[in-house]
XYZ file of C-alpha atoms in Angstrom:
726
model
C 0.000 0.000 0.000
C 1.343 3.468 -0.893
C 2.143 5.855 1.990
C -0.588 8.411 1.130
C -3.218 5.648 0.995
C -2.018 4.183 4.286
C -2.131 7.549 6.004
C -5.633 8.352 4.760
C -6.790 4.979 6.099
C -5.143 5.843 9.431
C -7.060 9.145 9.586
C -10.347 7.408 8.880
C -9.722 4.837 11.604
C -9.027 7.637 14.081
C -12.252 9.380 13.156
C -14.471 6.379 13.829
C -13.001 5.177 17.142
C -16.017 4.675 19.406
C -16.619 6.992 22.323
C -15.896 5.973 25.875
C -17.595 7.852 28.689
C -15.382 8.767 31.610
C -16.694 10.057 34.920
C -14.482 12.810 36.198
C -13.339 14.896 39.087
C -12.458 18.572 39.413
C -9.797 20.970 40.653
C -10.703 24.303 42.218
C -9.001 26.954 44.279
C -8.019 30.601 44.708
C -5.091 32.500 43.174
C -3.686 35.460 45.124
C -0.800 37.908 44.828
C 1.963 36.876 47.211
C 2.645 39.397 49.966
C -0.612 41.337 49.663
C -2.980 38.361 49.559
C -5.144 40.167 46.972
C -7.219 38.019 44.639
C -5.750 37.699 41.133
C -8.302 38.392 38.411
C -7.886 36.591 35.049
C -4.950 34.484 36.240
C -4.449 31.479 33.960
C -4.764 27.878 35.170
C -3.361 25.028 33.074
C -3.546 21.245 33.426
C -0.757 20.478 30.923
C -1.295 16.702 30.629
C -4.783 17.364 29.200
C -4.308 20.838 27.731
C -7.234 21.994 29.916
C -7.341 25.650 30.989
C -9.351 28.010 33.162
C -9.246 31.620 34.344
C -9.896 33.149 37.746
C -12.885 35.406 38.414
C -12.979 38.710 40.304
C -12.513 36.842 43.597
C -9.515 34.913 42.238
C -11.447 31.627 42.130
C -11.210 28.997 39.412
C -12.540 25.523 38.662
C -11.571 22.860 36.106
C -14.300 20.208 35.673
C -14.654 16.798 34.046
C -11.115 15.545 34.666
C -10.521 11.794 34.341
C -9.122 10.110 37.473
C -5.331 10.282 37.694
C -2.295 12.335 38.703
C -1.985 15.821 37.209
C 0.112 18.972 37.391
C -1.705 22.269 37.898
C 0.056 25.493 36.873
C -1.049 29.021 37.793
C 0.371 32.061 35.985
C -0.229 35.769 35.369
C 1.560 38.430 33.260
C 5.133 39.184 34.455
C 4.720 36.958 37.534
C 6.359 33.611 38.144
C 4.510 30.337 37.659
C 3.555 27.987 40.440
C 3.100 24.260 39.790
C 1.403 21.739 42.068
C 0.886 17.984 41.725
C -2.568 16.618 42.566
C -4.288 13.218 42.534
C -7.930 13.070 41.445
C -10.214 10.163 42.232
C -13.501 9.521 40.442
C -15.991 12.220 41.439
C -13.512 13.990 43.751
C -12.911 17.756 43.914
C -9.338 18.686 44.858
C -8.401 22.097 46.300
C -5.240 23.766 44.916
C -4.556 27.378 45.968
C -1.719 29.521 44.590
C 0.168 32.683 45.618
C 2.073 34.229 42.684
C 5.115 36.507 42.906
C 7.788 38.017 40.675
C 10.340 35.469 39.462
C 13.319 35.285 37.109
C 12.162 32.193 35.197
C 8.759 31.193 33.863
C 7.719 27.938 32.260
C 7.598 28.063 28.464
C 4.032 27.259 27.419
C 3.064 26.644 23.799
C -0.188 25.976 21.974
C 1.481 25.712 18.550
C 3.133 22.339 19.142
C -0.040 20.297 19.665
C -3.014 22.644 19.283
C -3.516 22.755 23.057
C -1.507 24.485 25.773
C 1.446 22.470 27.046
C 4.710 23.213 28.830
C 8.153 22.315 27.505
C 8.121 19.199 29.717
C 4.972 17.910 27.981
C 5.676 18.784 24.340
C 7.487 16.513 21.907
C 8.741 19.431 19.790
C 11.474 21.829 20.890
C 9.726 25.127 21.554
C 10.315 28.716 22.656
C 7.559 30.989 23.960
C 7.909 34.762 24.414
C 4.990 36.425 26.192
C 3.679 39.969 25.877
C 5.680 41.550 28.709
C 8.913 40.118 27.283
C 8.060 41.045 23.685
C 7.462 44.674 24.636
C 11.012 45.089 25.908
C 12.309 43.641 22.613
C 10.481 46.218 20.498
C 12.014 46.362 16.999
C 10.847 47.197 13.448
C 10.670 43.607 12.168
C 10.191 40.045 13.366
C 13.678 38.618 12.809
C 15.278 41.329 14.918
C 12.886 40.620 17.806
C 13.581 36.873 17.835
C 17.316 37.003 17.081
C 19.399 35.649 19.928
C 17.046 32.881 21.004
C 18.917 29.579 20.906
C 18.753 28.223 17.342
C 17.234 31.456 15.915
C 19.209 33.889 13.740
C 18.022 36.708 11.464
C 18.167 37.147 7.715
C 18.240 40.792 6.705
C 18.472 43.263 3.844
C 18.270 46.200 6.200
C 16.525 46.993 9.485
C 12.948 46.892 8.200
C 12.827 43.421 6.657
C 14.523 40.918 8.953
C 13.120 37.369 9.031
C 13.830 34.468 11.433
C 16.256 31.749 10.327
C 15.744 28.534 12.328
C 18.603 26.021 12.583
C 20.052 27.446 9.375
C 16.794 27.072 7.398
C 15.345 30.108 5.635
C 12.761 31.062 3.050
C 10.075 28.516 2.241
C 11.535 26.111 4.839
C 10.327 28.318 7.728
C 6.595 28.933 8.138
C 5.480 32.280 9.639
C 1.920 32.266 11.007
C -0.429 34.518 12.945
C -2.971 32.734 15.117
C -2.000 29.395 13.536
C -2.677 30.431 9.916
C -0.172 31.721 7.310
C 0.288 35.494 7.235
C -0.254 35.725 3.462
C 2.960 37.671 2.739
C 5.817 36.908 0.338
C 8.730 37.295 2.766
C 9.884 33.734 2.001
C 10.500 34.659 -1.649
C 12.876 37.573 -1.277
C 15.320 38.955 1.278
C 13.990 42.503 0.906
C 10.411 41.548 1.842
C 9.268 41.752 5.478
C 6.717 40.104 7.747
C 4.368 42.910 8.859
C 3.838 41.700 12.442
C 4.026 44.224 15.291
C 5.000 42.053 18.257
C 4.031 44.764 20.778
C 0.369 44.061 19.928
C 0.741 40.267 20.301
C -0.181 38.150 23.338
C 2.807 35.887 22.694
C 5.109 34.564 19.965
C 5.938 30.854 19.832
C 8.749 29.173 17.889
C 8.991 25.470 17.093
C 12.491 24.354 16.124
C 12.806 21.407 13.750
C 10.302 19.718 11.435
C 6.726 20.753 12.246
C 5.111 19.554 9.040
C 2.393 17.415 10.576
C -0.015 20.075 11.836
C 0.882 23.012 9.605
C 2.386 22.130 6.236
C 5.265 20.786 4.204
C 7.044 24.163 4.163
C 7.607 23.976 7.945
C 10.583 21.641 7.558
C 12.879 24.084 9.369
C 10.392 25.281 11.959
C 7.381 27.452 12.728
C 6.924 30.957 14.130
C 3.388 31.616 15.382
C 2.365 35.100 16.577
C -0.731 34.808 18.783
C -2.756 38.012 18.965
C -5.328 37.333 21.707
C -5.716 34.956 24.602
C -9.317 34.086 23.706
C -7.976 32.550 20.492
C -6.409 29.852 22.654
C -9.225 29.321 25.152
C -12.308 30.111 23.015
C -13.939 31.844 25.984
C -14.881 35.449 26.752
C -13.111 37.534 29.385
C -15.668 39.302 31.609
C -14.958 43.010 31.913
C -12.175 45.099 30.419
C -8.610 43.960 29.756
C -5.988 45.693 27.680
C -2.542 47.186 27.274
C -0.644 50.371 26.419
C 3.016 50.600 25.414
C 5.476 53.276 24.391
C 9.149 53.104 23.403
C 11.963 55.291 22.120
C 15.651 54.923 21.446
C 18.875 56.318 20.066
C 21.221 55.173 17.280
C 18.182 54.881 15.004
C 15.758 57.552 16.320
C 13.265 54.871 17.320
C 9.790 55.875 18.494
C 6.562 53.929 18.729
C 3.577 52.862 20.697
C 0.665 50.458 20.710
C -2.528 49.782 22.592
C -5.532 47.541 22.653
C -8.443 46.249 24.678
C -10.848 43.327 25.043
C -14.257 43.902 26.582
C -16.430 40.965 27.559
C -20.086 41.228 28.474
C -22.311 38.189 28.845
C -21.517 35.833 25.985
C -19.920 38.529 23.836
C -16.400 39.819 23.400
C -15.243 42.812 21.373
C -11.651 43.866 20.811
C -9.471 46.381 19.039
C -5.742 47.040 18.902
C -3.255 49.065 16.947
C 0.242 50.400 16.935
C 2.904 52.272 15.015
C 6.698 52.320 15.013
C 9.295 54.362 13.219
C 13.081 54.424 13.018
C 15.485 56.666 11.176
C 18.679 55.737 9.380
C 20.730 53.796 11.918
C 24.269 54.657 12.948
C 27.271 52.317 13.101
C 30.858 52.768 14.310
C 31.861 53.682 10.728
C 28.975 55.978 9.860
C 25.243 56.126 9.198
C 23.607 53.506 6.972
C 21.670 55.634 4.501
C 18.107 54.724 3.525
C 17.692 52.274 6.443
C 14.689 54.065 7.960
C 11.435 52.188 8.688
C 7.749 52.990 9.251
C 5.115 50.428 10.300
C 1.515 50.648 11.500
C -1.258 48.141 12.167
C -4.843 47.947 13.411
C -7.334 45.186 14.201
C -10.994 45.046 15.280
C -13.156 42.035 16.059
C -16.260 40.556 17.610
C -16.949 37.139 19.113
C -19.724 35.187 20.789
C -19.095 32.274 23.144
C -21.439 29.860 24.864
C -20.659 26.739 26.870
C -20.821 24.648 23.675
C -20.312 26.969 20.693
C -18.245 29.962 19.645
C -17.571 32.162 16.654
C -15.397 35.212 15.978
C -14.824 37.557 13.085
C -12.088 40.167 12.797
C -10.440 42.489 10.318
C -6.766 43.474 10.425
C -4.708 45.949 8.443
C -0.943 46.486 8.320
C 1.082 49.057 6.440
C 4.855 49.483 6.170
C 7.336 51.758 4.484
C 11.044 51.026 4.648
C 14.197 51.622 2.681
C 16.764 49.323 1.118
C 20.059 50.538 2.625
C 22.696 51.945 0.270
C 25.464 51.633 2.858
C 27.665 53.949 4.895
C 29.812 55.265 2.040
C 27.148 56.036 -0.576
C 26.679 59.716 -1.504
C 23.585 61.530 -0.283
C 22.434 61.744 -3.908
C 22.494 57.956 -4.446
C 19.283 56.454 -5.856
C 17.163 55.010 -3.063
C 14.625 52.209 -3.171
C 11.580 52.357 -0.898
C 9.280 49.381 -0.273
C 5.635 49.897 0.729
C 3.905 46.587 1.593
C 0.257 46.551 2.696
C -1.866 43.703 3.991
C -5.610 43.348 4.617
C -6.922 40.265 6.436
C -10.469 39.134 7.084
C -10.731 36.131 9.400
C -13.534 33.920 10.699
C -13.375 31.259 13.426
C -16.154 28.981 14.607
C -16.305 25.821 16.618
C -17.767 23.490 19.184
C -16.399 22.531 22.589
C -17.375 20.183 25.407
C -18.658 17.824 22.718
C -20.271 14.569 23.762
C -18.573 11.390 22.628
C -14.902 10.981 21.797
C -14.380 14.547 20.540
C -13.505 17.349 22.934
C -13.337 20.322 20.562
C -13.750 21.290 16.924
C -12.566 24.511 15.306
C -12.873 25.824 11.769
C -10.649 28.783 10.857
C -10.628 30.664 7.560
C -8.759 33.768 6.456
C -8.643 35.846 3.304
C -5.425 37.846 2.865
C -4.837 40.596 0.321
C -1.144 41.514 0.249
C 0.308 44.175 -2.045
C 3.905 45.260 -2.319
C 5.299 48.251 -4.224
C 8.929 49.118 -4.893
C 9.626 52.809 -5.523
C 12.753 54.079 -7.283
C 13.082 57.849 -7.431
C 9.450 58.136 -6.358
C 8.243 56.056 -9.305
C 6.741 52.565 -8.981
C 9.174 50.096 -10.543
C 7.653 46.794 -9.383
C 4.332 45.704 -7.893
C 3.609 42.314 -6.333
C 0.147 40.986 -5.492
C -0.516 37.943 -3.352
C -4.131 37.039 -2.576
C -4.896 33.830 -0.753
C -7.719 32.058 1.055
C -6.739 29.552 3.730
C -8.973 27.279 5.789
C -8.199 24.797 8.560
C -10.481 22.355 10.391
C -9.146 20.736 13.566
C -10.705 18.054 15.776
C -9.323 17.555 19.292
C -10.066 14.191 20.864
C -10.923 13.634 24.487
C -8.274 11.761 26.388
C -9.590 8.183 26.547
C -7.519 6.006 28.781
C -3.976 6.375 27.487
C -4.901 7.872 24.097
C -5.204 11.529 23.081
C -4.822 13.252 19.751
C -5.700 15.785 17.088
C -6.675 15.358 13.448
C -8.018 17.558 10.682
C -7.574 19.030 7.242
C -6.504 22.306 5.660
C -6.353 23.957 2.277
C -5.261 27.080 0.435
C -6.037 28.862 -2.805
C -3.417 31.424 -3.760
C -3.140 33.847 -6.674
C 0.236 35.505 -7.227
C 0.974 38.255 -9.755
C 3.910 40.607 -10.358
C 4.192 43.673 -12.608
C 7.165 45.853 -13.544
C 10.967 45.600 -13.607
C 11.109 42.572 -11.303
C 8.190 40.666 -12.791
C 9.977 37.382 -12.196
C 7.114 34.911 -12.578
C 3.932 34.715 -14.636
C 0.563 35.030 -12.900
C 0.282 31.776 -10.977
C -2.513 30.016 -9.168
C -1.569 27.624 -6.362
C -3.891 25.137 -4.668
C -3.047 23.105 -1.577
C -5.088 20.505 0.302
C -3.969 18.264 3.152
C -5.085 15.915 5.916
C -3.205 15.311 9.162
C -3.351 13.431 12.463
C -1.207 13.315 15.593
C -1.907 10.658 18.243
C -0.236 10.224 21.644
C -0.166 7.286 24.053
C 0.477 8.060 27.719
C 2.054 5.547 30.083
C 3.419 6.074 33.573
C 7.080 6.023 32.524
C 6.951 6.912 28.822
C 4.822 8.757 26.259
C 4.649 7.910 22.549
C 3.535 10.133 19.679
C 2.722 9.037 16.131
C 1.571 11.318 13.373
C 1.183 11.772 9.664
C 0.201 14.219 6.976
C -0.732 13.922 3.308
C -0.442 17.127 1.278
C -0.999 18.000 -2.372
C 0.298 21.206 -3.974
C -0.658 22.199 -7.523
C 0.700 25.156 -9.542
C -1.015 26.596 -12.598
C 1.132 29.372 -14.159
C 0.139 31.306 -17.247
C 1.934 29.941 -20.344
C 4.345 27.732 -18.365
C 4.424 24.116 -17.269
C 1.838 23.067 -14.690
C 3.137 21.023 -11.765
C 1.526 19.089 -8.922
C 3.130 17.320 -5.973
C 1.687 14.854 -3.457
C 3.740 13.785 -0.480
C 3.332 12.039 2.856
C 5.078 13.061 6.059
C 5.284 10.914 9.166
C 6.810 11.177 12.614
C 7.395 9.039 15.678
C 8.595 10.226 19.059
C 8.851 9.182 22.643
C 9.326 11.146 25.854
C 10.661 9.687 29.093
C 10.145 11.573 32.388
C 13.302 11.550 34.502
C 11.685 12.489 37.781
C 9.050 15.210 38.154
C 11.070 18.072 36.625
C 13.106 16.512 33.780
C 12.146 14.973 30.436
C 14.154 13.313 27.672
C 12.623 13.339 24.172
C 13.576 11.623 20.913
C 11.824 12.340 17.596
C 12.179 10.704 14.177
C 10.675 12.443 11.150
C 10.322 11.653 7.473
C 8.849 14.613 5.630
C 8.405 15.996 2.132
C 8.392 19.553 0.788
C 7.057 20.608 -2.591
C 9.158 23.208 -4.465
C 7.984 26.778 -3.928
C 6.625 29.036 -6.657
C 9.855 31.030 -6.984
C 11.947 27.859 -7.184
C 9.865 26.607 -10.083
C 9.109 29.727 -12.132
C 11.264 32.759 -11.254
C 13.375 34.081 -14.134
C 15.178 37.395 -14.298
C 17.142 39.987 -12.297
C 16.094 39.912 -8.636
C 17.553 42.819 -6.672
C 15.927 41.470 -3.513
C 18.335 38.502 -3.521
C 21.158 40.230 -5.488
C 20.967 37.513 -8.164
C 19.701 36.834 -11.668
C 17.435 33.914 -10.755
C 16.622 30.975 -12.997
C 13.864 28.678 -11.759
C 13.433 25.067 -12.771
C 9.925 23.832 -13.568
C 11.190 20.229 -13.417
C 12.238 20.233 -9.756
C 11.311 17.173 -7.680
C 10.017 17.066 -4.097
C 12.464 17.279 -1.231
C 12.591 14.355 1.199
C 13.915 14.881 4.720
C 14.832 12.168 7.204
C 15.491 13.762 10.563
C 16.409 12.872 14.111
C 16.006 15.235 17.095
C 17.000 14.523 20.698
C 16.237 16.808 23.629
C 16.828 16.976 27.383
C 14.715 19.472 29.372
C 14.527 20.424 33.017
C 12.238 22.944 34.707
C 12.395 23.665 38.446
C 12.113 26.769 40.660
C 15.903 27.243 40.569
C 16.913 25.803 37.211
C 15.711 25.801 33.613
C 17.662 23.853 31.008
C 17.014 22.666 27.475
C 19.579 21.015 25.230
C 18.883 19.765 21.697
C 20.877 17.953 19.035
C 19.604 17.298 15.510
C 20.586 15.635 12.243
C 18.667 16.019 8.962
C 19.474 14.137 5.758
C 17.656 15.855 2.883
C 17.419 14.367 -0.588
C 16.890 16.713 -3.561
C 17.278 19.811 -1.384
C 16.478 22.968 -3.376
C 18.965 25.842 -3.085
C 20.008 28.878 -5.082
C 23.312 27.930 -6.769
C 25.391 30.773 -8.298
C 27.032 29.908 -11.623
C 29.774 32.551 -11.437
C 28.512 34.436 -14.516
C 27.314 38.052 -14.344
C 24.001 38.728 -16.036
C 22.331 42.159 -16.184
C 24.522 43.335 -13.323
C 23.752 40.401 -10.997
C 25.349 37.054 -10.262
C 23.483 34.380 -12.217
C 22.026 31.652 -9.975
C 20.023 28.520 -10.708
C 17.537 26.848 -8.417
C 19.317 23.507 -8.197
C 18.797 20.275 -6.258
C 21.341 18.196 -4.367
C 21.515 15.824 -1.414
C 22.431 17.688 1.780
C 22.796 17.180 5.491
C 22.152 19.539 8.398
C 23.469 18.855 11.881
C 23.757 20.977 14.963
C 22.912 21.637 18.570
C 21.513 24.345 20.822
C 21.294 24.715 24.581
C 20.061 27.204 27.162
C 20.645 27.263 30.910
C 19.106 29.610 33.510
C 20.375 28.795 37.007
C 19.963 30.443 40.399
C 23.492 30.940 41.741
C 22.194 32.448 44.976
C 19.024 34.315 46.037
C 18.616 37.281 43.701
C 21.348 36.183 41.270
C 20.795 34.056 38.154
C 23.271 32.840 35.557
C 22.013 32.850 31.925
C 23.867 30.853 29.255
C 23.017 29.800 25.702
C 24.833 28.417 22.668
C 23.873 27.191 19.190
C 25.690 25.691 16.249
C 24.649 24.379 12.833
C 26.589 22.866 9.936
C 24.945 22.394 6.516
C 26.743 20.888 3.514
C 26.163 19.283 0.130
C 26.799 15.584 0.704
C 28.485 14.793 -2.605
C 31.082 17.601 -2.570
C 31.091 18.523 1.147
C 30.563 22.160 0.090
C 28.972 24.395 2.757
C 25.537 25.779 1.918
C 25.213 29.580 1.705
C 24.167 31.873 4.559
C 24.475 29.439 7.466
C 24.852 31.192 10.860
C 28.119 30.824 12.786
C 28.472 29.322 16.255
C 26.938 31.811 18.702
C 26.728 32.021 22.483
C 25.451 34.291 25.247
C 26.777 34.772 28.764
C 24.748 36.870 31.176
C 23.465 37.440 34.680
C 20.110 38.479 36.100
C 20.510 40.491 39.297
C 17.193 40.929 41.126
C 16.322 43.212 44.005
C 12.620 43.348 44.768
C 11.046 44.936 41.665
C 14.345 45.658 39.896
C 16.067 43.353 37.405
C 19.437 44.144 35.819
C 20.776 41.823 33.095
C 24.278 42.394 31.730
C 25.161 40.048 28.860
C 27.920 39.319 26.382
C 26.949 38.031 22.909
C 29.689 36.070 21.135
C 29.896 34.819 17.547
C 32.724 32.841 16.024
C 34.058 33.733 12.553
C 32.088 32.057 9.779
C 34.754 30.495 7.594
C 32.618 27.618 6.245
C 31.187 29.484 3.279
C 29.726 28.716 -0.135
C 32.014 29.213 -3.150
C 30.639 32.708 -3.887
C 30.344 33.863 -0.267
C 32.805 35.929 1.730
C 33.775 34.975 5.278
C 32.446 36.997 8.211
C 34.563 37.940 11.202
C 33.575 36.940 14.712
C 32.532 39.469 17.313
C 31.715 40.129 20.969
C 28.902 42.568 21.789
C 27.991 43.765 25.296
C 24.403 44.657 26.236
C 22.628 45.708 29.433
C 18.904 45.162 29.989
C 17.080 46.457 33.058
C 13.432 46.496 34.154
C 11.332 47.810 37.030
C 8.092 45.878 37.466
C 5.042 46.848 39.528
C 2.618 43.919 39.729
C -0.863 44.150 41.185
C -3.980 42.042 41.378
C -5.441 43.690 38.249
C -2.480 45.194 36.407
C 1.253 44.982 35.773
C 3.452 47.928 34.825
C 6.978 47.619 33.437
C 9.569 50.332 32.899
C 12.581 49.145 30.925
C 15.945 50.437 29.752
C 18.301 48.699 27.316
C 21.872 49.660 26.466
C 22.907 47.778 23.320
C 26.364 47.378 21.782
C 27.793 49.178 24.787
C 31.373 49.205 23.441
C 30.298 50.459 19.978
C 31.709 47.302 18.357
C 31.864 47.122 14.557
C 30.351 43.779 13.526
C 28.429 42.230 10.649
C 25.636 39.684 10.321
C 26.675 36.746 8.134
C 23.022 36.290 7.063
C 22.697 39.868 5.815
C 22.590 40.185 2.034
C 24.296 43.584 2.335
C 26.760 42.819 5.155
C 29.694 44.292 3.211
C 28.123 47.779 2.929
C 25.894 47.857 6.030
C 27.294 46.651 9.369
C 25.039 46.172 12.392
C 23.852 49.018 14.617
C 26.301 50.826 16.910
C 25.965 51.875 20.529
C 22.580 53.137 21.644
C 19.836 52.773 24.195
C 16.134 52.035 24.166
C 13.642 52.835 26.898
C 9.944 52.231 27.262
C 6.903 51.618 29.389
C 4.045 49.156 29.223
C 0.950 48.535 31.291
C -1.315 45.517 31.005
C -4.589 45.587 32.934
C -6.838 42.600 33.545
């Protein structure tokens, strides 16, 4: 039997497993603010083994019902405060009391919904994940997504200037990294070109989650390197209203790039209804370096969103509209004359989204959600004030997900998704004909829970079809499968091993681009005869989470057949290096680790390191734009509400380069981050100050397409304030 047929049969078998009724118990209690004893409103409660959640009311009370008998962890958390975890045993029909008192802490548990579709901590997930919450994102305020996430273990940034950075995960870039907002693709074209940005303002997000390694099963074949998911609102996760008013306000400013910006938003719940609105704007000027100002590196971004939702105990629906607008320059370097021709990019995006679903379903299903989004993305390139190129990307994406109730040892998720995309380009860089792309897929992930080990099996079948005007049509069908097991090593440590076999269909630009592409500094030649990539991967992870220690270490090895990469030929064509989209067998291997350890009360040690090597297997030639070995050494000094974090960022020289690349020198950059936090029962306020590149070190990013003319930013500071009320 072929793999796609076998996987479809597996999905059908999952869907018809008979229901099994389980009587249950409950957990209830009160969450207070340590020291004052005040009740915490809208504190979050999580039972990670089941992905069950609850929120506290005005009196700080919560209750989680219908829990099968067994042993569970219960985690309480609130913005900027530390988590508290308790272990409870629930008998059939029993109600267990678990009260919590939350306080400020240096380390919080990383909680992700992206990995499995339900909230889990790093000890429960099979995938390697990073989660940055709203209070942490605010202090990282930057014009574009890659700059915000840079420095996380395993995450680097690709750039063509300050306004268009994009995350690179374990050395993978472009179509190998999937960027999403609220678990659906953003609808942009940042994967196609280095000068295109992701228009996500992280200061308006509830959290940003990153999955490192293959995440093809739930989200798509182009997530072979990893997933970044920006989550805008907490009700998206819980599908429940928040009684009363919650919201946020932020403001930030800085030197070295004349940064200024702010954002704000609110949710208001009344009865079964919830309304929300948010918006923000940021600007930066040309940034300065130790050798001068990088001309035409200024940025402007703005965004807004409004929405309405209705929630009952069994049903919910939401509808919202979002708009983003950006304006940023392509840097001409530090030595260009003031009269040099300057290119300005002006991307715009309009999104209309609808969610609907059922929860607390009788039978073997726990929850169903249907999500659909229509995205209209337009991108103009201006030279001398005149439009030289226009790109249009319109797509409709839908996703239906069924969450199963935990029945005995079995839990899981299955569903389907699809996309219809229409891409068109006009002008000087009209690299591809108008193209229609259709994608449809089915997926399932099932987990078996035993006392001393957990197993996860999953699969996905996906078909991609391309219909370009006047060129060869192509379609690709591939199956992806994974198997993993996790072994608890005590109550605070987990070891995880994952095996993945996945497929990726060639992207539109890899198949059909032809012509000079200033965004990648190449004359690109696509290949309409490309085959599917096939990746066999192995990931191993060791994780520990305790009140005084957080550690995660990962090693990975990927063997990719028919890997698609842009291969320069050495010839110059229309002023650019000619490059073909070629295929070859490759291997990626590497490791990343992070350690946060309490050295003594009020003093934490923070360490991280990551390394990746990627080469063509036949010739042992390094692949282009692979990040060097990087590390961070820092401390977190805490005194009551104050936190001061000095750190040293180190990067080794990148000497393993592709035949047309130049090496990049290593560097050491010193930073200082400090915060003052005032936490209350209904609000948290944070004042922050950041001194970056304190020694004014001249250094360059190996993943920057313009590293030779535009080094990284020099010494400066950033300061800001945020308040979140709940």
